[in-house]
mmCIF file of C-alpha atoms in Angstrom:
data_model
loop_
_atom_site.group_PDB
_atom_site.id
_atom_site.type_symbol
_atom_site.label_atom_id
_atom_site.label_comp_id
_atom_site.label_asym_id
_atom_site.label_seq_id
_atom_site.Cartn_x
_atom_site.Cartn_y
_atom_site.Cartn_z
ATOM 1 C CA UNK A 1 0.000 0.000 0.000
ATOM 2 C CA UNK A 2 1.397 3.393 -0.936
ATOM 3 C CA UNK A 3 1.062 6.376 1.369
ATOM 4 C CA UNK A 4 -1.558 7.798 -0.982
ATOM 5 C CA UNK A 5 -3.728 4.762 -0.208
ATOM 6 C CA UNK A 6 -3.308 5.020 3.556
ATOM 7 C CA UNK A 7 -6.074 6.754 5.415
ATOM 8 C CA UNK A 8 -5.841 8.809 8.563
ATOM 9 C CA UNK A 9 -7.854 11.336 10.518
ATOM 10 C CA UNK A 10 -6.390 14.763 11.163
ATOM 11 C CA UNK A 11 -8.484 16.551 13.786
ATOM 12 C CA UNK A 12 -7.949 20.313 13.889
ATOM 13 C CA UNK A 13 -9.270 21.649 17.196
ATOM 14 C CA UNK A 14 -9.344 25.276 18.267
ATOM 15 C CA UNK A 15 -11.579 28.234 18.987
ATOM 16 C CA UNK A 16 -14.163 29.599 16.537
ATOM 17 C CA UNK A 17 -12.373 31.638 13.815
ATOM 18 C CA UNK A 18 -8.984 30.124 14.735
ATOM 19 C CA UNK A 19 -8.337 29.124 11.108
ATOM 20 C CA UNK A 20 -9.113 25.393 11.333
ATOM 21 C CA UNK A 21 -11.182 25.100 8.155
ATOM 22 C CA UNK A 22 -8.948 27.406 6.132
ATOM 23 C CA UNK A 23 -5.862 25.341 7.026
ATOM 24 C CA UNK A 24 -7.721 22.052 6.384
ATOM 25 C CA UNK A 25 -8.831 23.214 2.925
ATOM 26 C CA UNK A 26 -5.298 24.331 2.015
ATOM 27 C CA UNK A 27 -3.883 20.978 3.148
ATOM 28 C CA UNK A 28 -6.640 19.103 1.288
ATOM 29 C CA UNK A 29 -5.745 20.874 -1.951
ATOM 30 C CA UNK A 30 -2.085 19.934 -1.573
ATOM 31 C CA UNK A 31 -2.839 16.310 -0.671
ATOM 32 C CA UNK A 32 -5.257 15.920 -3.596
ATOM 33 C CA UNK A 33 -2.559 17.288 -5.883
ATOM 34 C CA UNK A 34 -0.294 14.488 -4.645
ATOM 35 C CA UNK A 35 -2.896 11.823 -5.412
ATOM 36 C CA UNK A 36 -4.430 11.319 -1.966
ATOM 37 C CA UNK A 37 -8.136 10.780 -1.426
ATOM 38 C CA UNK A 38 -9.230 13.544 0.951
ATOM 39 C CA UNK A 39 -12.446 14.649 2.638
ATOM 40 C CA UNK A 40 -12.872 17.743 4.793
ATOM 41 C CA UNK A 41 -15.515 17.127 7.457
ATOM 42 C CA UNK A 42 -16.429 20.719 8.239
ATOM 43 C CA UNK A 43 -18.120 21.217 11.598
ATOM 44 C CA UNK A 44 -20.812 23.556 10.270
ATOM 45 C CA UNK A 45 -21.776 21.169 7.472
ATOM 46 C CA UNK A 46 -21.838 18.210 9.872
ATOM 47 C CA UNK A 47 -24.133 20.116 12.246
ATOM 48 C CA UNK A 48 -26.496 20.861 9.373
ATOM 49 C CA UNK A 49 -26.658 17.362 7.908
ATOM 50 C CA UNK A 50 -25.467 14.736 10.416
ATOM 51 C CA UNK A 51 -26.115 16.369 13.767
ATOM 52 C CA UNK A 52 -29.212 18.448 13.023
ATOM 53 C CA UNK A 53 -31.269 18.806 16.186
ATOM 54 C CA UNK A 54 -28.301 18.797 18.532
ATOM 55 C CA UNK A 55 -27.758 21.882 20.639
ATOM 56 C CA UNK A 56 -24.637 23.165 22.322
ATOM 57 C CA UNK A 57 -24.930 21.569 25.761
ATOM 58 C CA UNK A 58 -21.906 19.585 26.910
ATOM 59 C CA UNK A 59 -23.791 16.343 26.197
ATOM 60 C CA UNK A 60 -24.840 17.434 22.689
ATOM 61 C CA UNK A 61 -21.341 18.667 21.877
ATOM 62 C CA UNK A 62 -19.961 15.283 22.996
ATOM 63 C CA UNK A 63 -22.503 13.433 20.818
ATOM 64 C CA UNK A 64 -21.610 15.625 17.835
ATOM 65 C CA UNK A 65 -17.883 14.956 18.258
ATOM 66 C CA UNK A 66 -18.473 11.204 18.570
ATOM 67 C CA UNK A 67 -20.574 11.154 15.384
ATOM 68 C CA UNK A 68 -17.908 13.058 13.495
ATOM 69 C CA UNK A 69 -15.215 10.799 14.938
ATOM 70 C CA UNK A 70 -17.111 7.723 13.775
ATOM 71 C CA UNK A 71 -17.461 9.048 10.218
ATOM 72 C CA UNK A 72 -13.821 10.182 10.143
ATOM 73 C CA UNK A 73 -12.569 6.779 11.293
ATOM 74 C CA UNK A 74 -14.801 5.018 8.774
ATOM 75 C CA UNK A 75 -13.418 7.142 5.937
ATOM 76 C CA UNK A 76 -9.826 6.810 7.182
ATOM 77 C CA UNK A 77 -10.141 3.023 7.468
ATOM 78 C CA UNK A 78 -10.990 3.017 3.743
ATOM 79 C CA UNK A 79 -7.930 4.966 2.645
ATOM 80 C CA UNK A 80 -9.203 8.529 2.903
ATOM 81 C CA UNK A 81 -7.396 11.376 4.638
ATOM 82 C CA UNK A 82 -10.224 12.771 6.773
ATOM 83 C CA UNK A 83 -9.447 16.366 7.722
ATOM 84 C CA UNK A 84 -11.696 17.428 10.574
ATOM 85 C CA UNK A 85 -11.743 21.152 11.417
ATOM 86 C CA UNK A 86 -14.090 20.898 14.405
ATOM 87 C CA UNK A 87 -13.826 22.788 17.710
ATOM 88 C CA UNK A 88 -14.374 19.707 19.936
ATOM 89 C CA UNK A 89 -13.969 21.764 23.123
ATOM 90 C CA UNK A 90 -13.720 18.922 25.649
ATOM 91 C CA UNK A 91 -10.674 16.749 26.253
ATOM 92 C CA UNK A 92 -12.726 13.642 27.082
ATOM 93 C CA UNK A 93 -14.603 13.860 23.759
ATOM 94 C CA UNK A 94 -11.386 14.183 21.768
ATOM 95 C CA UNK A 95 -9.777 11.339 23.708
ATOM 96 C CA UNK A 96 -12.755 9.068 22.981
ATOM 97 C CA UNK A 97 -12.264 9.739 19.251
ATOM 98 C CA UNK A 98 -8.527 9.055 19.542
ATOM 99 C CA UNK A 99 -9.270 5.799 21.369
ATOM 100 C CA UNK A 100 -11.770 4.708 18.670
ATOM 101 C CA UNK A 101 -9.043 5.189 16.055
ATOM 102 C CA UNK A 102 -6.449 3.352 18.155
ATOM 103 C CA UNK A 103 -8.841 0.431 18.711
ATOM 104 C CA UNK A 104 -9.410 0.183 14.950
ATOM 105 C CA UNK A 105 -5.712 0.613 14.105
ATOM 106 C CA UNK A 106 -6.446 3.786 12.150
ATOM 107 C CA UNK A 107 -4.031 6.719 12.002
ATOM 108 C CA UNK A 108 -5.050 9.762 14.031
ATOM 109 C CA UNK A 109 -3.409 13.129 14.573
ATOM 110 C CA UNK A 110 -4.637 15.891 16.835
ATOM 111 C CA UNK A 111 -3.700 19.404 15.782
ATOM 112 C CA UNK A 112 -4.332 22.376 18.042
ATOM 113 C CA UNK A 113 -4.867 25.550 16.046
ATOM 114 C CA UNK A 114 -3.814 27.705 18.988
ATOM 115 C CA UNK A 115 -5.086 31.130 18.011
ATOM 116 C CA UNK A 116 -5.722 33.461 20.979
ATOM 117 C CA UNK A 117 -9.342 34.444 21.608
ATOM 118 C CA UNK A 118 -8.596 38.137 21.022
ATOM 119 C CA UNK A 119 -7.318 37.331 17.512
ATOM 120 C CA UNK A 120 -10.308 35.051 16.832
ATOM 121 C CA UNK A 121 -12.744 37.734 17.951
ATOM 122 C CA UNK A 122 -11.194 40.222 15.496
ATOM 123 C CA UNK A 123 -11.379 37.669 12.651
ATOM 124 C CA UNK A 124 -14.949 36.729 13.692
ATOM 125 C CA UNK A 125 -15.559 34.876 10.434
ATOM 126 C CA UNK A 126 -19.196 34.029 11.277
ATOM 127 C CA UNK A 127 -20.015 37.030 13.483
ATOM 128 C CA UNK A 128 -20.299 34.855 16.588
ATOM 129 C CA UNK A 129 -18.105 37.003 18.822
ATOM 130 C CA UNK A 130 -20.091 40.121 17.878
ATOM 131 C CA UNK A 131 -23.379 38.323 18.597
ATOM 132 C CA UNK A 132 -22.064 37.107 21.948
ATOM 133 C CA UNK A 133 -20.844 40.601 22.868
ATOM 134 C CA UNK A 134 -24.276 42.008 21.949
ATOM 135 C CA UNK A 135 -25.996 39.426 24.154
ATOM 136 C CA UNK A 136 -27.664 37.732 21.169
ATOM 137 C CA UNK A 137 -26.065 34.351 21.855
ATOM 138 C CA UNK A 138 -24.447 32.622 24.796
ATOM 139 C CA UNK A 139 -22.337 29.505 25.141
ATOM 140 C CA UNK A 140 -19.605 30.694 22.780
ATOM 141 C CA UNK A 141 -16.631 28.379 23.111
ATOM 142 C CA UNK A 142 -13.669 30.129 24.694
ATOM 143 C CA UNK A 143 -15.717 33.130 25.809
ATOM 144 C CA UNK A 144 -18.614 32.050 28.017
ATOM 145 C CA UNK A 145 -18.313 28.304 27.461
ATOM 146 C CA UNK A 146 -15.210 26.219 28.174
ATOM 147 C CA UNK A 147 -12.505 25.233 25.729
ATOM 148 C CA UNK A 148 -10.066 22.671 27.090
ATOM 149 C CA UNK A 149 -6.802 23.084 25.188
ATOM 150 C CA UNK A 150 -5.063 19.843 24.231
ATOM 151 C CA UNK A 151 -2.242 19.134 26.686
ATOM 152 C CA UNK A 152 -0.098 17.224 24.186
ATOM 153 C CA UNK A 153 -1.338 17.596 20.603
ATOM 154 C CA UNK A 154 0.611 15.994 17.777
ATOM 155 C CA UNK A 155 1.097 19.528 16.422
ATOM 156 C CA UNK A 156 0.346 23.014 17.675
ATOM 157 C CA UNK A 157 -0.191 25.645 14.981
ATOM 158 C CA UNK A 158 -0.172 29.321 15.903
ATOM 159 C CA UNK A 159 -2.108 30.620 12.915
ATOM 160 C CA UNK A 160 -1.781 34.216 14.079
ATOM 161 C CA UNK A 161 2.025 34.102 13.610
ATOM 162 C CA UNK A 162 2.229 32.272 10.265
ATOM 163 C CA UNK A 163 0.388 32.188 6.947
ATOM 164 C CA UNK A 164 -2.210 29.622 5.963
ATOM 165 C CA UNK A 165 0.323 28.065 3.570
ATOM 166 C CA UNK A 166 2.971 27.855 6.321
ATOM 167 C CA UNK A 167 0.423 26.257 8.665
ATOM 168 C CA UNK A 168 -0.661 23.727 6.029
ATOM 169 C CA UNK A 169 3.002 22.993 5.220
ATOM 170 C CA UNK A 170 3.767 22.301 8.892
ATOM 171 C CA UNK A 171 0.865 19.870 9.011
ATOM 172 C CA UNK A 172 1.949 18.237 5.741
ATOM 173 C CA UNK A 173 5.448 17.817 7.206
ATOM 174 C CA UNK A 174 3.971 16.022 10.218
ATOM 175 C CA UNK A 175 1.957 13.705 7.967
ATOM 176 C CA UNK A 176 5.116 12.959 5.985
ATOM 177 C CA UNK A 177 7.127 12.352 9.156
ATOM 178 C CA UNK A 178 4.454 9.875 10.339
ATOM 179 C CA UNK A 179 4.430 8.076 6.990
ATOM 180 C CA UNK A 180 0.954 9.316 6.066
ATOM 181 C CA UNK A 181 1.781 11.638 3.148
#
């Protein structure tokens, strides 16, 4: 089996507007160009189609992460690089996904897109920080709802100090180092 046939899940965790999806899409483009099969499991799309009806309680967030983890592992076990830019704010939820992959013998990397909340709130890609500040929403991860940073991610990307291409290149280098790209 060549590395292009080997699947793996790359979970990009971080605050809203940290740059997770942007980095995942840049990496996906590069991997596709190298002949890899790649899917980006975007958190917003998953919530719309796979996890419709779930709210943002701790229990619902855990259920959402487990559903995404199941789909990612299924894809990865069939030779797809599953790039997962999903907040996944709780350590126990992320660890359960890692354990599922380990139990199935499927490659898994956790990447912390470690962008400070003040930078994310300026980027505010979806207007969530502005809505939270205006009192229109509550439970915003990293502001008035917890975000448990990974203690020992496979890679920590500080997207506020490097370009999207540099971030994607660092992640590609890790995949290469692990024999996955």
